[in-house]
Amino acid sequence: MPKDSIDRMVDEWAASDGALDVSALQVVGRLFRTAGHGQSAVVEALRPFGLSYADFDVLNTLRRRDDPGGTHPRDLAETALITSGAMTARLDRLERSGLVKRHSDPEDRRAVRIRLTKAGADLAAKALDAVLVADEDILSPLSPAQRRTLAALLKKLLLHAETG
């Protein structure tokens, strides 16, 4: 297998300071580099739709939840791990674009719920298809079994990082 930039970095550290254990860079460095490539691929996939990843996330969260009564903005903010103020700005932009619609919450007149418009649902579906193509391209060197193994290992790392 040919050497990549991480192999070269590890080789340089070994030549510079053989006592230094930089083996973690072989995993973490590759995770970071691969994540960067994946993010770039998704951004490029969304560009033709005029969507940021954040907008894509809101639209497809609404689509996935398919709540007939609409979704509370606070629930969307919690899912996206952002403040309610940041979500309000995001929803304002999506509403101006005709992709979402706010309506009164029948259970709480002070609250609103968010629903996708037909245009929002159509755009969300097309954007998701494009993102899934980009994801498949990133994962194309891996067999189905390798993907399952990698997913399980990444889940283990993520759970450790998120729960301590």
JSON list of C-alpha atoms in Angstrom, two decimals, residues 67-145:
[
{"chain": "A", "resi": 67, "resn": "ASP", "atom": "CA", "xyz": [-44.68, 15.39, 12.29]},
{"chain": "A", "resi": 68, "resn": "PRO", "atom": "CA", "xyz": [-48.15, 16.24, 10.91]},
{"chain": "A", "resi": 69, "resn": "GLY", "atom": "CA", "xyz": [-48.54, 19.00, 13.50]},
{"chain": "A", "resi": 70, "resn": "GLY", "atom": "CA", "xyz": [-45.13, 20.46, 12.77]},
{"chain": "A", "resi": 71, "resn": "THR", "atom": "CA", "xyz": [-42.01, 20.55, 14.91]},
{"chain": "A", "resi": 72, "resn": "HIS", "atom": "CA", "xyz": [-41.17, 22.99, 17.68]},
{"chain": "A", "resi": 73, "resn": "PRO", "atom": "CA", "xyz": [-38.14, 25.15, 16.87]},
{"chain": "A", "resi": 74, "resn": "ARG", "atom": "CA", "xyz": [-36.59, 24.25, 20.25]},
{"chain": "A", "resi": 75, "resn": "ASP", "atom": "CA", "xyz": [-36.63, 20.57, 19.23]},
{"chain": "A", "resi": 76, "resn": "LEU", "atom": "CA", "xyz": [-34.82, 21.47, 16.01]},
{"chain": "A", "resi": 77, "resn": "ALA", "atom": "CA", "xyz": [-32.30, 23.55, 17.98]},
{"chain": "A", "resi": 78, "resn": "GLU", "atom": "CA", "xyz": [-31.63, 20.67, 20.36]},
{"chain": "A", "resi": 79, "resn": "THR", "atom": "CA", "xyz": [-31.10, 18.28, 17.47]},
{"chain": "A", "resi": 80, "resn": "ALA", "atom": "CA", "xyz": [-28.66, 20.68, 15.81]},
{"chain": "A", "resi": 81, "resn": "LEU", "atom": "CA", "xyz": [-26.94, 21.52, 19.14]},
{"chain": "A", "resi": 82, "resn": "ILE", "atom": "CA", "xyz": [-27.41, 25.25, 18.62]},
{"chain": "A", "resi": 83, "resn": "THR", "atom": "CA", "xyz": [-29.11, 28.04, 20.52]},
{"chain": "A", "resi": 84, "resn": "SER", "atom": "CA", "xyz": [-32.75, 28.89, 19.90]},
{"chain": "A", "resi": 85, "resn": "GLY", "atom": "CA", "xyz": [-31.61, 32.28, 18.59]},
{"chain": "A", "resi": 86, "resn": "ALA", "atom": "CA", "xyz": [-29.39, 30.64, 15.99]},
{"chain": "A", "resi": 87, "resn": "MET", "atom": "CA", "xyz": [-32.25, 28.34, 14.99]},
{"chain": "A", "resi": 88, "resn": "THR", "atom": "CA", "xyz": [-34.59, 31.32, 14.66]},
{"chain": "A", "resi": 89, "resn": "ALA", "atom": "CA", "xyz": [-32.18, 32.96, 12.22]},
{"chain": "A", "resi": 90, "resn": "ARG", "atom": "CA", "xyz": [-31.90, 29.72, 10.27]},
{"chain": "A", "resi": 91, "resn": "LEU", "atom": "CA", "xyz": [-35.68, 29.29, 10.14]},
{"chain": "A", "resi": 92, "resn": "ASP", "atom": "CA", "xyz": [-36.15, 32.93, 9.09]},
{"chain": "A", "resi": 93, "resn": "ARG", "atom": "CA", "xyz": [-33.84, 32.29, 6.12]},
{"chain": "A", "resi": 94, "resn": "LEU", "atom": "CA", "xyz": [-35.58, 29.05, 5.17]},
{"chain": "A", "resi": 95, "resn": "GLU", "atom": "CA", "xyz": [-39.01, 30.65, 5.48]},
{"chain": "A", "resi": 96, "resn": "ARG", "atom": "CA", "xyz": [-37.97, 33.59, 3.26]},
{"chain": "A", "resi": 97, "resn": "SER", "atom": "CA", "xyz": [-36.85, 31.00, 0.71]},
{"chain": "A", "resi": 98, "resn": "GLY", "atom": "CA", "xyz": [-40.26, 29.34, 0.82]},
{"chain": "A", "resi": 99, "resn": "LEU", "atom": "CA", "xyz": [-38.88, 26.07, 2.18]},
{"chain": "A", "resi": 100, "resn": "VAL", "atom": "CA", "xyz": [-40.55, 26.05, 5.61]},
{"chain": "A", "resi": 101, "resn": "LYS", "atom": "CA", "xyz": [-43.70, 27.56, 7.06]},
{"chain": "A", "resi": 102, "resn": "ARG", "atom": "CA", "xyz": [-44.36, 28.64, 10.61]},
{"chain": "A", "resi": 103, "resn": "HIS", "atom": "CA", "xyz": [-47.83, 28.19, 12.06]},
{"chain": "A", "resi": 104, "resn": "SER", "atom": "CA", "xyz": [-49.38, 28.60, 15.49]},
{"chain": "A", "resi": 105, "resn": "ASP", "atom": "CA", "xyz": [-49.18, 25.73, 17.94]},
{"chain": "A", "resi": 106, "resn": "PRO", "atom": "CA", "xyz": [-52.77, 24.68, 18.66]},
{"chain": "A", "resi": 107, "resn": "GLU", "atom": "CA", "xyz": [-51.75, 23.62, 22.19]},
{"chain": "A", "resi": 108, "resn": "ASP", "atom": "CA", "xyz": [-49.84, 26.82, 23.07]},
{"chain": "A", "resi": 109, "resn": "ARG", "atom": "CA", "xyz": [-50.83, 30.05, 21.35]},
{"chain": "A", "resi": 110, "resn": "ARG", "atom": "CA", "xyz": [-47.47, 31.62, 22.27]},
{"chain": "A", "resi": 111, "resn": "ALA", "atom": "CA", "xyz": [-45.54, 28.93, 20.42]},
{"chain": "A", "resi": 112, "resn": "VAL", "atom": "CA", "xyz": [-45.09, 28.07, 16.77]},
{"chain": "A", "resi": 113, "resn": "ARG", "atom": "CA", "xyz": [-44.46, 24.88, 14.89]},
{"chain": "A", "resi": 114, "resn": "ILE", "atom": "CA", "xyz": [-42.46, 24.42, 11.73]},
{"chain": "A", "resi": 115, "resn": "ARG", "atom": "CA", "xyz": [-43.46, 22.42, 8.67]},
{"chain": "A", "resi": 116, "resn": "LEU", "atom": "CA", "xyz": [-41.82, 21.87, 5.34]},
{"chain": "A", "resi": 117, "resn": "THR", "atom": "CA", "xyz": [-43.51, 23.41, 2.35]},
{"chain": "A", "resi": 118, "resn": "LYS", "atom": "CA", "xyz": [-43.91, 21.29, -0.78]},
{"chain": "A", "resi": 119, "resn": "ALA", "atom": "CA", "xyz": [-40.88, 23.10, -2.24]},
{"chain": "A", "resi": 120, "resn": "GLY", "atom": "CA", "xyz": [-38.93, 22.42, 0.98]},
{"chain": "A", "resi": 121, "resn": "ALA", "atom": "CA", "xyz": [-39.79, 18.72, 0.96]},
{"chain": "A", "resi": 122, "resn": "ASP", "atom": "CA", "xyz": [-38.86, 18.39, -2.72]},
{"chain": "A", "resi": 123, "resn": "LEU", "atom": "CA", "xyz": [-35.55, 20.21, -2.20]},
{"chain": "A", "resi": 124, "resn": "ALA", "atom": "CA", "xyz": [-34.77, 18.19, 0.94]},
{"chain": "A", "resi": 125, "resn": "ALA", "atom": "CA", "xyz": [-35.30, 14.93, -0.97]},
{"chain": "A", "resi": 126, "resn": "LYS", "atom": "CA", "xyz": [-33.09, 15.99, -3.89]},
{"chain": "A", "resi": 127, "resn": "ALA", "atom": "CA", "xyz": [-30.37, 17.30, -1.57]},
{"chain": "A", "resi": 128, "resn": "LEU", "atom": "CA", "xyz": [-30.40, 14.09, 0.47]},
{"chain": "A", "resi": 129, "resn": "ASP", "atom": "CA", "xyz": [-29.97, 12.04, -2.70]},
{"chain": "A", "resi": 130, "resn": "ALA", "atom": "CA", "xyz": [-26.94, 14.16, -3.64]},
{"chain": "A", "resi": 131, "resn": "VAL", "atom": "CA", "xyz": [-25.43, 13.87, -0.15]},
{"chain": "A", "resi": 132, "resn": "LEU", "atom": "CA", "xyz": [-25.90, 10.09, -0.15]},
{"chain": "A", "resi": 133, "resn": "VAL", "atom": "CA", "xyz": [-24.07, 9.89, -3.50]},
{"chain": "A", "resi": 134, "resn": "ALA", "atom": "CA", "xyz": [-21.19, 11.91, -2.00]},
{"chain": "A", "resi": 135, "resn": "ASP", "atom": "CA", "xyz": [-21.16, 9.64, 1.08]},
{"chain": "A", "resi": 136, "resn": "GLU", "atom": "CA", "xyz": [-21.09, 6.53, -1.12]},
{"chain": "A", "resi": 137, "resn": "ASP", "atom": "CA", "xyz": [-18.17, 7.97, -3.08]},
{"chain": "A", "resi": 138, "resn": "ILE", "atom": "CA", "xyz": [-16.18, 8.54, 0.13]},
{"chain": "A", "resi": 139, "resn": "LEU", "atom": "CA", "xyz": [-16.89, 4.97, 1.29]},
{"chain": "A", "resi": 140, "resn": "SER", "atom": "CA", "xyz": [-16.44, 3.30, -2.10]},
{"chain": "A", "resi": 141, "resn": "PRO", "atom": "CA", "xyz": [-13.07, 1.69, -1.28]},
{"chain": "A", "resi": 142, "resn": "LEU", "atom": "CA", "xyz": [-14.67, -0.25, 1.58]},
{"chain": "A", "resi": 143, "resn": "SER", "atom": "CA", "xyz": [-16.61, -3.50, 1.35]},
{"chain": "A", "resi": 144, "resn": "PRO", "atom": "CA", "xyz": [-19.95, -3.81, 3.17]},
{"chain": "A", "resi": 145, "resn": "ALA", "atom": "CA", "xyz": [-18.24, -5.79, 5.95]}
]
